[in-house]
XYZ file of C-alpha atoms in Angstrom:
528
model
C -13.647 4.971 -0.105
C -14.804 8.408 -1.247
C -18.510 9.007 -0.805
C -20.646 9.795 -3.814
C -21.128 13.546 -4.115
C -24.892 13.420 -4.507
C -25.554 11.382 -1.383
C -22.995 13.354 0.598
C -24.527 16.643 -0.444
C -28.016 15.415 0.434
C -26.864 14.282 3.868
C -25.157 17.648 4.376
C -28.402 19.502 3.569
C -30.422 17.294 5.920
C -27.968 17.706 8.767
C -27.554 21.420 8.174
C -31.333 21.765 8.480
C -31.236 19.972 11.792
C -28.500 22.252 13.062
C -30.460 25.354 12.062
C -33.564 23.962 13.695
C -31.619 23.357 16.888
C -30.211 26.875 16.822
C -33.681 28.410 16.486
C -34.663 27.204 19.972
C -32.776 29.978 21.682
C -29.362 31.531 22.063
C -28.291 29.272 24.921
C -29.572 25.979 23.500
C -26.248 24.974 21.941
C -24.414 25.486 25.205
C -27.009 23.454 27.120
C -26.991 20.630 24.557
C -23.201 20.492 24.682
C -23.151 19.551 28.358
C -23.336 15.902 29.419
C -26.710 15.009 30.943
C -26.781 14.307 34.668
C -25.634 10.791 35.404
C -28.213 8.453 36.915
C -25.872 5.768 38.198
C -25.281 5.658 41.925
C -21.518 5.342 41.695
C -18.906 4.876 39.014
C -15.652 3.481 40.314
C -12.584 5.490 39.386
C -10.620 2.280 38.925
C -10.985 -1.474 39.089
C -13.919 -3.704 38.219
C -16.837 -3.864 38.097
C -17.209 -0.323 36.791
C -20.613 -0.028 38.510
C -22.140 -2.150 41.267
C -25.632 -2.049 39.790
C -25.828 -3.348 36.180
C -26.578 -0.801 33.470
C -27.383 -1.113 29.761
C -25.980 0.935 26.882
C -26.973 1.061 23.230
C -24.177 1.494 20.700
C -24.185 1.918 16.922
C -21.327 0.172 15.151
C -19.948 -0.882 11.803
C -19.852 -4.625 11.265
C -17.190 -5.768 8.804
C -17.625 -8.687 6.369
C -15.233 -10.698 8.524
C -17.308 -10.245 11.698
C -19.995 -12.324 13.298
C -22.696 -10.719 15.491
C -21.170 -8.586 18.227
C -23.465 -10.049 20.895
C -21.962 -13.489 20.205
C -18.355 -12.315 20.500
C -16.604 -13.759 23.579
C -14.829 -10.397 23.911
C -18.030 -8.534 24.747
C -19.579 -11.417 26.677
C -16.591 -11.524 29.011
C -16.328 -7.752 29.297
C -19.992 -7.503 30.282
C -19.301 -9.810 33.231
C -16.168 -7.880 34.153
C -17.649 -4.376 33.879
C -21.295 -4.965 34.870
C -22.268 -3.026 31.742
C -24.394 -4.692 29.078
C -24.046 -3.274 25.559
C -26.687 -3.728 22.900
C -25.100 -3.140 19.495
C -26.952 -1.907 16.432
C -24.833 -3.215 13.562
C -24.583 -1.560 10.151
C -22.615 -3.292 7.340
C -19.477 -1.659 5.965
C -21.185 -1.081 2.613
C -23.502 1.867 3.140
C -22.305 2.497 6.697
C -21.619 6.211 6.137
C -25.140 6.807 4.838
C -26.747 4.956 7.763
C -24.617 6.919 10.201
C -25.639 10.233 8.642
C -29.318 9.273 8.722
C -28.957 8.338 12.369
C -27.963 11.902 13.203
C -30.383 13.444 10.731
C -33.315 11.636 12.351
C -31.913 12.375 15.830
C -32.615 8.767 16.841
C -29.354 8.444 18.690
C -27.754 5.536 20.535
C -25.814 6.086 23.748
C -22.492 5.842 21.911
C -20.906 5.044 18.573
C -18.314 2.274 18.470
C -15.998 1.884 15.472
C -17.945 4.827 14.088
C -15.464 6.276 11.566
C -16.568 9.838 12.306
C -14.513 12.194 10.165
C -13.423 15.599 11.513
C -16.281 17.431 9.801
C -18.888 15.045 11.212
C -17.312 15.267 14.655
C -17.386 19.074 14.641
C -20.871 19.234 13.142
C -22.557 16.797 15.504
C -20.621 18.130 18.478
C -21.534 21.774 17.945
C -25.128 20.689 17.234
C -25.228 19.125 20.682
C -25.700 15.554 19.475
C -22.248 14.489 20.678
C -21.040 15.553 24.107
C -17.586 16.978 24.895
C -15.297 14.350 26.374
C -12.295 16.279 27.687
C -13.511 16.415 31.322
C -14.619 12.782 31.243
C -11.185 11.789 29.918
C -9.517 13.730 32.705
C -11.505 11.967 35.433
C -12.575 8.600 34.042
C -10.035 7.618 31.361
C -6.608 7.181 32.991
C -5.288 4.984 30.171
C -6.296 7.370 27.385
C -5.111 10.373 29.411
C -1.676 8.787 29.860
C -1.387 8.111 26.126
C -2.322 11.708 25.324
C 0.400 12.910 27.685
C 2.956 10.556 26.145
C 1.935 11.439 22.569
C 0.821 15.113 22.492
C -0.096 14.753 18.803
C -3.120 12.708 19.886
C -4.663 15.623 21.774
C -3.883 18.143 19.042
C -5.415 15.859 16.404
C -8.757 15.442 18.186
C -9.262 18.826 19.884
C -11.448 21.415 18.175
C -10.369 25.064 17.907
C -12.814 25.750 20.767
C -10.973 23.246 22.964
C -13.466 20.356 22.886
C -12.961 16.668 22.193
C -16.076 15.086 20.699
C -14.631 11.749 19.590
C -11.625 9.586 20.365
C -9.472 7.638 17.902
C -7.906 4.259 17.640
C -4.304 4.735 18.788
C -1.374 2.962 17.155
C 2.034 3.173 18.794
C 3.461 0.226 16.845
C 5.183 1.794 13.850
C 4.644 -1.155 11.539
C 0.867 -0.964 12.051
C 0.770 2.560 10.622
C 1.764 1.754 7.051
C 1.371 -0.914 4.381
C 4.412 -2.977 3.472
C 5.621 -3.598 -0.079
C 5.490 -7.356 -0.521
C 7.334 -8.759 -3.526
C 7.329 -12.352 -4.710
C 10.787 -13.516 -3.639
C 10.264 -16.940 -5.208
C 9.690 -15.319 -8.587
C 12.747 -13.098 -8.218
C 14.887 -16.123 -7.477
C 13.464 -18.204 -10.318
C 14.072 -15.394 -12.823
C 17.474 -14.518 -11.313
C 16.372 -10.969 -10.471
C 17.367 -8.616 -7.670
C 14.974 -6.605 -5.526
C 14.191 -3.402 -7.458
C 15.581 -0.213 -5.934
C 14.306 2.320 -8.481
C 11.024 2.788 -10.352
C 12.767 1.832 -13.608
C 14.144 -1.351 -12.057
C 10.649 -2.049 -10.752
C 9.285 -1.678 -14.262
C 11.833 -4.199 -15.578
C 11.039 -6.672 -12.798
C 7.307 -6.417 -13.530
C 7.977 -7.055 -17.225
C 9.901 -10.181 -16.269
C 7.041 -11.296 -14.016
C 4.633 -10.841 -16.932
C 6.718 -12.581 -19.580
C 8.938 -15.057 -17.714
C 6.268 -17.561 -16.584
C 7.568 -17.495 -12.981
C 4.710 -19.676 -11.712
C 5.760 -22.320 -14.239
C 2.313 -23.253 -15.537
C 2.987 -22.235 -19.143
C 0.143 -19.697 -19.084
C 0.540 -15.928 -18.954
C -1.744 -15.588 -15.933
C 0.620 -13.875 -13.508
C -0.438 -10.553 -11.919
C 2.773 -8.506 -11.858
C 1.475 -5.785 -9.491
C -1.820 -5.160 -7.690
C -3.319 -3.029 -4.940
C -6.560 -2.463 -3.090
C -9.416 -0.837 -4.918
C -10.573 2.504 -3.558
C -12.430 5.346 -5.207
C -10.441 6.207 -8.323
C -7.549 3.968 -7.301
C -6.267 6.282 -4.592
C -4.412 3.445 -2.853
C -2.005 2.775 -5.703
C -1.405 6.516 -6.111
C -0.658 6.887 -2.402
C 1.630 3.869 -2.298
C 3.763 5.126 -5.196
C 3.577 8.852 -4.389
C 6.787 8.979 -2.341
C 8.883 7.833 -5.292
C 7.815 10.993 -7.078
C 8.435 13.389 -4.204
C 4.799 13.530 -3.090
C 3.925 13.382 0.604
C 0.557 12.908 2.319
C 0.540 15.376 5.181
C -2.478 16.728 7.089
C -4.517 13.800 5.794
C -4.413 15.071 2.220
C -2.342 15.391 -0.972
C 0.031 17.822 0.722
C 3.751 18.485 0.768
C 5.175 20.755 3.477
C 8.450 22.395 2.539
C 10.045 25.199 4.568
C 6.760 25.755 6.362
C 4.768 26.125 3.147
C 1.777 23.905 2.390
C 1.421 22.707 -1.188
C -1.572 20.700 -2.417
C 0.141 18.777 -5.196
C -2.896 17.432 -7.099
C -2.144 19.646 -10.107
C 1.661 19.516 -9.887
C 3.954 18.162 -12.574
C 5.218 15.562 -10.094
C 1.706 14.190 -9.862
C 1.521 14.088 -13.636
C 4.803 12.190 -13.712
C 3.423 9.639 -11.217
C 0.229 9.140 -13.217
C 2.236 8.721 -16.427
C 4.283 5.999 -14.751
C 1.142 4.199 -13.552
C -0.388 4.590 -17.023
C 2.685 2.933 -18.483
C 2.292 0.010 -16.090
C -1.424 -0.321 -16.728
C -1.124 -0.036 -20.499
C 1.477 -2.808 -20.578
C -0.564 -5.007 -18.238
C 2.016 -4.780 -15.501
C -0.590 -3.268 -13.183
C -3.645 -5.367 -12.345
C -6.331 -4.673 -14.943
C -8.980 -5.161 -12.230
C -7.420 -2.664 -9.827
C -10.390 -0.287 -10.131
C -13.061 -2.976 -10.001
C -12.081 -5.910 -7.811
C -13.614 -6.272 -4.354
C -11.691 -6.460 -1.106
C -12.310 -10.200 -0.948
C -10.976 -10.651 -4.476
C -7.889 -8.600 -3.683
C -7.146 -10.669 -0.575
C -7.621 -13.843 -2.606
C -4.968 -12.613 -5.043
C -2.564 -12.172 -2.134
C -3.228 -15.692 -0.900
C -2.962 -17.254 -4.345
C 0.773 -16.694 -4.647
C 0.158 -15.501 -8.200
C 0.813 -11.800 -7.504
C 4.255 -10.326 -8.004
C 3.948 -7.186 -5.871
C 1.196 -5.925 -3.599
C 0.694 -3.749 -0.521
C -0.613 -4.693 2.910
C 0.021 -3.856 6.534
C 0.758 -7.410 7.589
C 1.150 -10.937 6.230
C -2.101 -12.326 7.673
C -3.696 -12.830 4.281
C -0.899 -14.957 2.829
C 0.363 -16.863 5.860
C 0.276 -20.299 4.173
C 2.681 -19.014 1.494
C 4.498 -16.395 3.565
C 7.933 -17.763 2.632
C 7.218 -16.807 -0.961
C 7.273 -13.070 -0.144
C 9.620 -10.477 1.311
C 9.246 -6.786 2.079
C 11.199 -4.208 0.061
C 12.058 -0.510 0.412
C 10.206 2.145 -1.591
C 11.900 2.522 -4.980
C 13.710 5.733 -5.790
C 11.923 7.696 -8.492
C 13.267 9.398 -11.635
C 14.399 12.422 -9.621
C 15.891 10.406 -6.771
C 12.895 10.803 -4.453
C 12.432 7.895 -2.079
C 9.726 8.212 0.573
C 7.189 6.006 2.292
C 4.400 8.568 2.113
C 1.391 6.454 3.089
C 1.934 6.543 6.853
C -0.856 7.061 9.374
C -0.375 9.242 12.479
C -0.385 7.754 15.996
C -4.102 8.635 16.331
C -4.693 6.420 13.299
C -8.412 5.684 13.296
C -10.047 9.083 13.775
C -13.522 9.282 15.284
C -13.601 5.658 16.418
C -15.756 6.296 19.493
C -18.149 9.024 20.639
C -20.800 9.511 23.314
C -24.132 11.105 22.433
C -26.305 13.569 24.308
C -28.958 10.946 25.150
C -26.507 8.868 27.183
C -27.541 8.763 30.845
C -24.293 7.111 31.928
C -21.442 9.094 30.324
C -19.003 8.467 33.188
C -19.486 4.712 33.080
C -19.330 4.765 29.274
C -15.988 6.552 29.349
C -14.624 4.056 31.853
C -15.972 1.229 29.668
C -14.101 2.359 26.571
C -10.946 3.461 28.425
C -10.134 -0.135 29.350
C -9.408 -0.880 25.697
C -6.642 1.756 25.739
C -4.613 -0.356 28.155
C -2.494 -3.338 27.177
C -4.714 -5.561 29.311
C -7.934 -4.320 27.747
C -6.494 -4.349 24.257
C -5.398 -7.942 24.797
C -8.995 -8.845 25.646
C -10.358 -7.019 22.607
C -7.818 -8.418 20.159
C -7.128 -11.901 21.537
C -10.194 -12.993 23.484
C -9.895 -15.675 26.149
C -6.541 -16.854 27.442
C -6.270 -20.615 27.173
C -9.020 -20.790 24.544
C -7.954 -18.311 21.880
C -4.405 -17.408 22.918
C -1.509 -18.106 25.227
C 1.073 -15.827 26.843
C 4.715 -16.236 25.820
C 7.234 -14.067 27.652
C 4.420 -11.732 28.636
C 3.096 -11.337 25.080
C -0.215 -12.824 23.820
C -0.121 -15.158 20.806
C -3.087 -16.812 19.100
C -3.147 -20.584 19.192
C -2.299 -21.969 15.761
C -5.432 -24.130 15.684
C -7.574 -21.043 16.412
C -6.266 -18.897 13.563
C -6.319 -21.923 11.255
C -10.128 -21.926 11.402
C -11.443 -19.699 8.624
C -13.406 -16.767 10.051
C -12.740 -17.649 13.691
C -11.010 -14.377 14.510
C -13.752 -12.194 13.037
C -16.384 -13.988 15.093
C -14.393 -13.540 18.283
C -13.326 -9.876 18.083
C -14.251 -6.581 16.387
C -10.533 -6.035 15.819
C -10.968 -8.050 12.627
C -12.232 -5.546 10.100
C -10.258 -2.599 11.474
C -11.189 0.724 13.027
C -11.967 -0.473 16.566
C -11.314 2.109 19.316
C -8.381 0.668 21.225
C -4.613 0.710 21.634
C -2.315 -1.154 19.259
C 1.019 -1.329 21.057
C 4.017 -3.629 20.690
C 2.573 -5.609 23.611
C -0.497 -6.690 21.635
C 0.881 -6.714 18.092
C 2.174 -10.277 17.808
C -0.375 -11.253 15.161
C 0.095 -8.206 12.918
C 3.770 -7.687 13.694
C 5.502 -11.085 13.457
C 9.211 -11.266 12.508
C 8.519 -11.207 8.756
C 6.477 -8.004 9.116
C 9.088 -6.444 11.388
C 11.744 -7.096 8.761
C 9.536 -5.586 6.047
C 8.968 -2.507 8.213
C 12.704 -2.051 8.759
C 13.051 -1.687 4.984
C 10.554 1.223 5.044
C 11.458 2.952 8.294
C 14.421 4.980 6.983
C 12.148 6.532 4.356
C 9.233 7.506 6.592
C 8.589 11.184 7.446
C 9.910 12.395 10.790
C 6.550 14.014 11.552
C 3.192 12.847 10.278
C 0.637 15.627 10.718
C -2.920 14.361 11.174
C -6.012 15.757 9.508
C -6.603 19.118 11.260
C -9.700 19.914 13.286
C -11.409 23.028 11.920
C -14.131 25.173 13.423
C -17.640 24.472 12.115
C -17.666 27.245 9.513
C -14.235 26.337 8.146
C -15.003 22.619 8.255
C -18.091 23.162 6.117
C -16.093 25.234 3.654
C -13.411 22.517 3.445
C -16.098 19.887 2.912
C -17.713 21.836 0.069
C -14.383 22.469 -1.640
C -13.114 18.923 -1.210
C -16.336 17.252 -2.313
C -15.873 18.716 -5.769
C -12.071 18.728 -5.942
C -11.566 15.197 -4.638
C -14.239 13.733 -6.886
C -12.705 15.459 -9.904
C -9.094 14.541 -9.059
C -9.986 10.902 -8.406
C -12.054 10.518 -11.564
C -9.468 12.186 -13.773
C -6.597 10.273 -12.166
C -8.299 7.005 -13.003
C -8.817 8.123 -16.588
C -5.173 9.169 -16.905
C -3.984 5.829 -15.508
C -6.153 3.604 -17.712
C -5.537 5.730 -20.806
C -9.080 7.050 -21.161
C -7.744 10.619 -20.922
C -4.692 11.888 -22.783
C -1.986 13.701 -20.866
C -2.366 16.424 -23.485
C -5.325 17.422 -21.281
C -3.134 18.071 -18.235
C -3.254 21.868 -18.537
C -7.017 21.662 -18.800
C -6.989 19.506 -15.649
C -4.892 22.129 -13.854
C -7.143 24.942 -15.051
C -10.237 23.174 -13.732
C -8.606 22.712 -10.338
C -7.906 26.441 -10.205
C -11.546 27.180 -11.043
C -12.538 24.856 -8.206
C -10.564 27.155 -5.850
C -7.821 24.718 -4.928
C -5.751 27.750 -3.901
C -8.416 28.679 -1.321
C -8.334 25.136 0.055
C -4.545 25.314 0.224
C -4.784 28.548 2.207
C -7.069 26.911 4.766
C -4.632 24.036 5.255
C -1.762 26.516 5.490
C -3.492 28.338 8.349
C -4.180 25.010 10.105
C -0.555 23.934 9.730
C 0.700 27.283 11.063
C -1.296 26.698 14.258
C 0.004 23.136 14.603
C 3.619 24.131 14.054
C 3.662 26.842 16.743
């Protein structure tokens, strides 16, 4: 969700003051702060367990999702403490307000040893790294993270996505090599299609007609017009629904932004006519009550409840976990071709999917052991522990692949109390080996419908130097807030499309061309 401009700007001013204060201590202070402190442990094993012979304690700051129980009670971390000889004390901050608490943590300089599931964005990573609050990790990865190092060699885009222009790595991402875990599927109510004698829609106009039939045809058979033809997650200004339908209007999402790349040229499409055409289509759906009227207000819990109710005609989600009891009612479909024949699955995450998931701070006295601790989760074995818990209690192995016991996943909330995987964003590897829960046959079939329409290359959000990152942040704070607010107004009909030229003019005044030039330069470096 986009952060409110006022709070973001305030945090930026606070942090900028800290950086300036740090710089005033002397010309060499930044260099000294950027080096890991001397390790105090007697020996860190290069491989095997325990990681250290003498127990050590680490403090980590983390986001706790609504689905999670206390981290200290999770069998995952209880068992890993015994295996590694490293005890972790977690400071948990709820998802709501997490960004603000994280910023205040750095602003006050009251740092933990590491940040787990920290959701550091590229600007934060650069800022806190160059300020000396995060330490560079590239040498630690080389010596103490064989699993992560191997993944970076296999997928070079991981290294390029997390390395600063100065050659440092200040945070590491969650890594997703399972293709189906990098994009939401398009789930349509197959039972409703069959009852109304409809075919799967293949174009945006056919989709419109299907949604009309869902609205008017009483497919749930209760005699009440209570069906929700189409819904999606709520994010700031409804960005999710825009992203999910963008590809049908020729709009891609490269470099982590509203960007098309054609013949080596970067185009931020926020003010393009294609974007207008997309918003007009969504306005048509909303105006005719084919698009959920609560799409800009419902909570995550309410959205998931709509999935599980069976009363939604079309929605978007990565997997089928939230509607397992009625899974036979739904089937995945391909992205519909738009009015100009465009047919893309634009909303696709790169292999380094969850940027800034883990970082080590300058107060950490055990950086080597900390790197070994987190590296385990980038192996199939470690990821199995993090995602599945205890073999024989939470899961069983079938043909070398872990599967949850049915009676375990049948207990409401059991998974979130066992593992931080529930709630997303955990620093670990999601491979085919550990993806049985999120990638069952139904999800695999839904992904096959999307795969032909996915981009060959998905460029991640670029890492800028500190000066450029600050400039991008300033430009995007204003531009993104404006685009999201106006997009919502266009969709719900609060703003006439007669105002489109005024919208474009305002974007030009906000220097969207300057922002485009910065992304162009970043892309040129990536494409070399």
